[in-house]
Amino acid sequence: ECEDIAENGFYISSPKNSPDRPFGAGMCFSTSLSCFKGNVLGSHKAFLCEVAVGKPMLVQSERSLDMDALKRAGFDSVRRPRRGAADCDEWVVYNVAQALPLFAVSYDIQPKAVAAQLLQEVVLLEKQKQQALQELEAARVELADLRERLG
């Protein structure tokens, strides 16, 4: 799906309302990935986009809207401001021409235990690297001494 969006831009697949589309058949954008994926473990993809919000309608709660209703009211998009420190601002646009995908971002969210284990492995590898460098330097010095004695 990401490849298709990168090549052809966004599309709105269904005009029907559903729980994952609380503002109707529009495209939802946010100031933070945490609003959409939160701390869901695994691999994720997202787009960093430029969004032309125009004149946004400020809403505090979910409501079913579409582009025609928004235009009749004199607005170009919907804005739901953050409701708390852990929340983020959201905008909904109803015309695919209002959103330009700029960058595709891939990222992983790992459990803390895995991250801690990986950090321990990195520290161990760094120690092994330092030990190998010390052994290499000692061998270099020994070789130089041997050459001096033989030379």
Short mmCIF file of C-alpha atoms in Angstrom, two decimals:
data_model
loop_
_atom_site.label_atom_id
_atom_site.label_comp_id
_atom_site.label_asym_id
_atom_site.label_seq_id
_atom_site.Cartn_x
_atom_site.Cartn_y
_atom_site.Cartn_z
CA GLU A 1 0.00 0.00 0.00
CA CYS A 2 2.84 2.43 0.80
CA GLU A 3 4.35 1.90 -2.66
CA ASP A 4 0.99 2.61 -4.28
CA ILE A 5 0.57 5.84 -2.29
CA ALA A 6 4.12 6.91 -3.11
CA GLU A 7 3.46 6.38 -6.82
CA ASN A 8 -0.16 7.54 -7.12
CA GLY A 9 -0.87 9.68 -4.06
CA PHE A 10 -3.60 9.21 -1.50
CA TYR A 11 -7.09 7.94 -2.17
CA ILE A 12 -10.26 7.74 -0.11
CA SER A 13 -11.50 4.18 -0.35
CA SER A 14 -14.89 4.25 1.33
CA PRO A 15 -17.45 6.96 2.01
CA LYS A 16 -18.93 4.97 4.88
CA ASN A 17 -18.38 5.85 8.52
CA SER A 18 -16.62 3.36 10.71
CA PRO A 19 -14.92 3.32 14.14
CA ASP A 20 -11.55 4.00 12.52
CA ARG A 21 -13.01 7.01 10.68
CA PRO A 22 -14.71 9.04 13.41
CA PHE A 23 -14.94 12.16 11.19
CA GLY A 24 -16.36 10.45 8.12
CA ALA A 25 -14.72 9.57 4.82
CA GLY A 26 -11.64 11.73 5.03
CA MET A 27 -7.93 11.34 5.50
CA CYS A 28 -6.71 11.89 9.02
CA PHE A 29 -3.33 13.51 9.77
CA SER A 30 -1.65 14.14 13.09
CA THR A 31 1.26 15.89 14.74
CA SER A 32 2.40 12.54 16.20
CA LEU A 33 2.51 8.88 15.21
CA SER A 34 1.44 7.96 18.73
CA CYS A 35 -2.14 8.99 17.89
CA PHE A 36 -2.38 6.21 15.34
CA LYS A 37 -0.03 3.43 16.37
CA GLY A 38 0.70 4.44 19.94
CA ASN A 39 3.15 1.99 21.41
CA VAL A 40 2.01 -0.99 19.37
CA LEU A 41 4.92 -3.39 19.08
CA GLY A 42 6.24 -4.32 15.67
CA SER A 43 7.20 -2.73 12.38
CA HIS A 44 5.26 0.24 11.04
CA LYS A 45 5.22 2.55 8.04
CA ALA A 46 3.98 6.12 7.86
CA PHE A 47 4.19 9.14 5.60
CA LEU A 48 5.46 12.59 6.50
CA CYS A 49 3.12 14.82 4.53
CA GLU A 50 2.44 18.38 3.59
CA VAL A 51 -1.26 19.02 4.17
CA ALA A 52 -3.16 22.04 2.89
CA VAL A 53 -5.75 22.44 5.64
CA GLY A 54 -7.15 25.74 4.37
CA LYS A 55 -9.82 27.00 6.78
CA PRO A 56 -10.30 24.24 9.38
CA MET A 57 -13.53 23.61 11.29
CA LEU A 58 -12.66 23.23 14.97
CA VAL A 59 -14.38 20.21 16.53
CA GLN A 60 -14.13 18.79 20.05
CA SER A 61 -15.89 15.47 19.50
CA GLU A 62 -16.36 12.95 16.73
CA ARG A 63 -18.95 13.75 14.09
CA SER A 64 -19.78 12.36 10.70
CA LEU A 65 -18.79 14.80 7.96
CA ASP A 66 -18.05 14.77 4.26
CA MET A 67 -16.52 17.23 1.84
CA ASP A 68 -19.87 18.64 0.66
CA ALA A 69 -21.09 19.33 4.21
CA LEU A 70 -17.78 20.95 5.09
CA LYS A 71 -17.81 23.17 1.98
CA ARG A 72 -21.43 24.23 2.64
CA ALA A 73 -20.32 25.37 6.10
CA GLY A 74 -17.40 27.33 4.57
CA PHE A 75 -14.54 25.07 5.71
CA ASP A 76 -11.81 23.08 3.98
CA SER A 77 -10.85 20.61 6.72
CA VAL A 78 -11.57 19.49 10.29
CA ARG A 79 -9.26 20.12 13.24
CA ARG A 80 -9.54 18.31 16.57
CA PRO A 81 -7.11 19.88 19.04
CA ARG A 82 -5.22 17.81 21.60
CA ARG A 83 -7.25 17.00 24.69
CA GLY A 84 -4.33 16.43 27.05
CA ALA A 85 -0.57 16.23 27.35
CA ALA A 86 -0.46 12.68 25.93
CA ASP A 87 -2.75 13.54 23.02
CA CYS A 88 -1.98 15.21 19.68
CA ASP A 89 -3.66 17.55 17.22
CA GLU A 90 -5.50 15.91 14.34
CA TRP A 91 -6.67 17.24 10.99
CA VAL A 92 -9.03 15.59 8.52
CA VAL A 93 -9.16 16.54 4.85
CA TYR A 94 -11.72 15.23 2.39
CA ASN A 95 -9.99 15.95 -0.91
CA VAL A 96 -6.93 13.89 -1.88
CA ALA A 97 -5.41 16.97 -3.54
CA GLN A 98 -4.99 18.52 -0.06
CA ALA A 99 -2.31 16.00 1.00
CA LEU A 100 1.12 15.49 -0.51
CA PRO A 101 3.19 12.54 0.79
CA LEU A 102 6.79 13.76 1.11
CA PHE A 103 8.66 10.98 2.92
CA ALA A 104 7.94 7.35 3.72
CA VAL A 105 9.12 6.42 7.21
CA SER A 106 9.63 2.85 8.45
CA TYR A 107 10.14 2.23 12.16
CA ASP A 108 10.05 -0.53 14.75
CA ILE A 109 8.73 -0.46 18.28
CA GLN A 110 10.34 -3.09 20.48
CA PRO A 111 9.50 -4.15 24.02
CA LYS A 112 11.69 -2.64 26.73
CA ALA A 113 13.12 -6.06 27.57
CA VAL A 114 14.30 -6.54 23.98
CA ALA A 115 15.75 -3.02 23.90
CA ALA A 116 17.57 -3.65 27.20
CA GLN A 117 18.95 -6.95 25.89
CA LEU A 118 20.13 -5.28 22.68
CA LEU A 119 21.83 -2.55 24.70
CA GLN A 120 23.64 -5.18 26.80
CA GLU A 121 24.78 -6.91 23.63
CA VAL A 122 26.10 -3.62 22.23
CA VAL A 123 28.03 -2.96 25.45
CA LEU A 124 29.50 -6.49 25.37
CA LEU A 125 30.50 -6.11 21.71
CA GLU A 126 32.17 -2.77 22.51
CA LYS A 127 34.18 -4.43 25.31
CA GLN A 128 35.19 -7.25 22.96
CA LYS A 129 36.24 -4.70 20.36
CA GLN A 130 38.39 -2.84 22.90
CA GLN A 131 40.01 -6.11 24.02
CA ALA A 132 40.72 -7.09 20.40
CA LEU A 133 42.27 -3.66 19.73
CA GLN A 134 44.49 -4.02 22.80
CA GLU A 135 45.60 -7.50 21.70
CA LEU A 136 46.28 -6.20 18.20
CA GLU A 137 48.37 -3.34 19.57
CA ALA A 138 50.33 -5.75 21.78
CA ALA A 139 51.01 -8.00 18.77
CA ARG A 140 52.09 -4.96 16.74
CA VAL A 141 54.55 -3.90 19.47
CA GLU A 142 55.86 -7.49 19.80
CA LEU A 143 56.33 -7.69 16.02
CA ALA A 144 58.17 -4.37 15.97
CA ASP A 145 60.47 -5.57 18.80
CA LEU A 146 61.14 -8.83 16.95
CA ARG A 147 61.99 -6.98 13.73
CA GLU A 148 64.34 -4.69 15.67
CA ARG A 149 66.15 -7.65 17.24
CA LEU A 150 66.44 -9.50 13.94
CA GLY A 151 67.22 -6.46 11.85
#
